[in-house]
Amino acid sequence: MPRAVHVLAFGIFAMVTSEFVVAGLMPQMADGLGVTVPQIGYLITVFALSMALGGPLLSIALLRLPPKTALMVLFPLFLAGNVLAATASGYSAMVVARIITGVVSQAFFGVAISLGSQLTRPEIRGRAVAVILNGLMLGTLLGLPLATLTGERYGWRAAFWAISALTVAAALCTAIGVRRTGRPEGSGTFRSELTAFRAPRLWLTLLTSTMVIGATFSAFSYLNPILTRVTGFSSGTVPLLLLAYGAATVIGNTVVGRLADRHTLPVLLLGLSLNAVFLAGFALLARFEGWAVLCMLGIGLVGVTMNPALVTRVQRTGNARPLVNTVHSSFITLGVVLGSALGGLGLDRFGLRAPLWLGAGLAVTGLLTLVPDLLRRTEKPGAAGPGGPSAISEHPAPAPLHAGQTP
């Protein structure tokens, strides 16, 4: 695996730590900015919506730049957003800071995944994506608690200064450790990039990603109250359980990355099926500590960890260029918004187990979106979809390396 792939994961780590930091410092930020805790919670929504809506637009603006150059443009913008957050004198300035960092973060995801695919052989691209996305998992496992600890000890502004320093370090590592490449073959104008989106199969594939992530975040967003008020764990135990959950996501992401290239569709079929079982099991057995923990860890193993397989499927259906990857990230972000929002509505109306049942329902819906590919695989195992190799091919033929690529 090229060293550059690990460097790209470091950049993702910085982005994700910034995304989640507000969740760990809500009371402190509310006091510091003179607003309510729910208003601080809206900053999470603002970030997610900025990612989903603004990320693709920024990617379009960067289409003509080589991937490394695009990343080196994005780092200063992301740094500016975090510095603005650290120095924000009021709530409005913080909202602007979150919009900037959200838009840049989404564009960075798309460019980084595209560049990682460009730097690796086609038959190991799923593993490369898994390595890059380990930055996301580690951001949840380590970045969030470390930023929270920094904010609690030195003030919430210190957490954003620490993320700013992390951004500078990631930028320097990228400048040194990632070599310059040309634009991916076939990329260029906005019109040419839009060609991939004419295929209905791509939109269905993107919808699968929304359902996978929505199912998981419907539960993840409300793990704290479920574990304390239904299962009966103390509030001091929950951080340890969430740490175990984060460790499960790292393990699952690594395993899925190993399998995503050769067994894309079976991995998604098994992952969604198991996630539905774990979510329903959690809802049924939430009062029993052992079963609750087992189901929670199961969700960690087969939830967001499907990302390498999701990315591989989208790239085979569309392409591996930045705009497709960024739009895919937007659909993933839409899953976060959908799962957390619907989960909250269900919780208010039907109680604390409702988000778990809702998550199970979204997982089943995700399974239904796989049916056309499963039928196509049965009827025409070797068929190729529009615009490229078959999205259901488990053993894609290696493509020749383009100029500037390394094995």
Short mmCIF file of C-alpha atoms in Angstrom, two decimals, residues 25-35 40 88-91 94 156-157:
data_model
loop_
_atom_site.label_atom_id
_atom_site.label_comp_id
_atom_site.label_asym_id
_atom_site.label_seq_id
_atom_site.Cartn_x
_atom_site.Cartn_y
_atom_site.Cartn_z
CA LEU A 25 -18.26 20.30 24.17
CA MET A 26 -21.90 21.42 23.99
CA PRO A 27 -22.28 22.83 27.55
CA GLN A 28 -18.95 24.70 27.44
CA MET A 29 -19.65 26.19 24.01
CA ALA A 30 -23.17 27.20 25.03
CA ASP A 31 -21.79 29.08 28.05
CA GLY A 32 -18.96 30.65 26.05
CA LEU A 33 -21.16 31.88 23.21
CA GLY A 34 -24.12 32.82 25.38
CA VAL A 35 -26.62 30.50 23.69
CA ILE A 40 -25.05 24.43 19.80
CA ALA A 88 -15.52 33.36 17.23
CA SER A 89 -16.93 36.20 19.29
CA GLY A 90 -20.53 35.15 18.78
CA TYR A 91 -22.85 32.45 17.53
CA MET A 94 -19.40 30.07 14.71
CA TRP A 156 -13.47 24.84 24.20
CA ARG A 157 -11.48 27.31 22.07
#
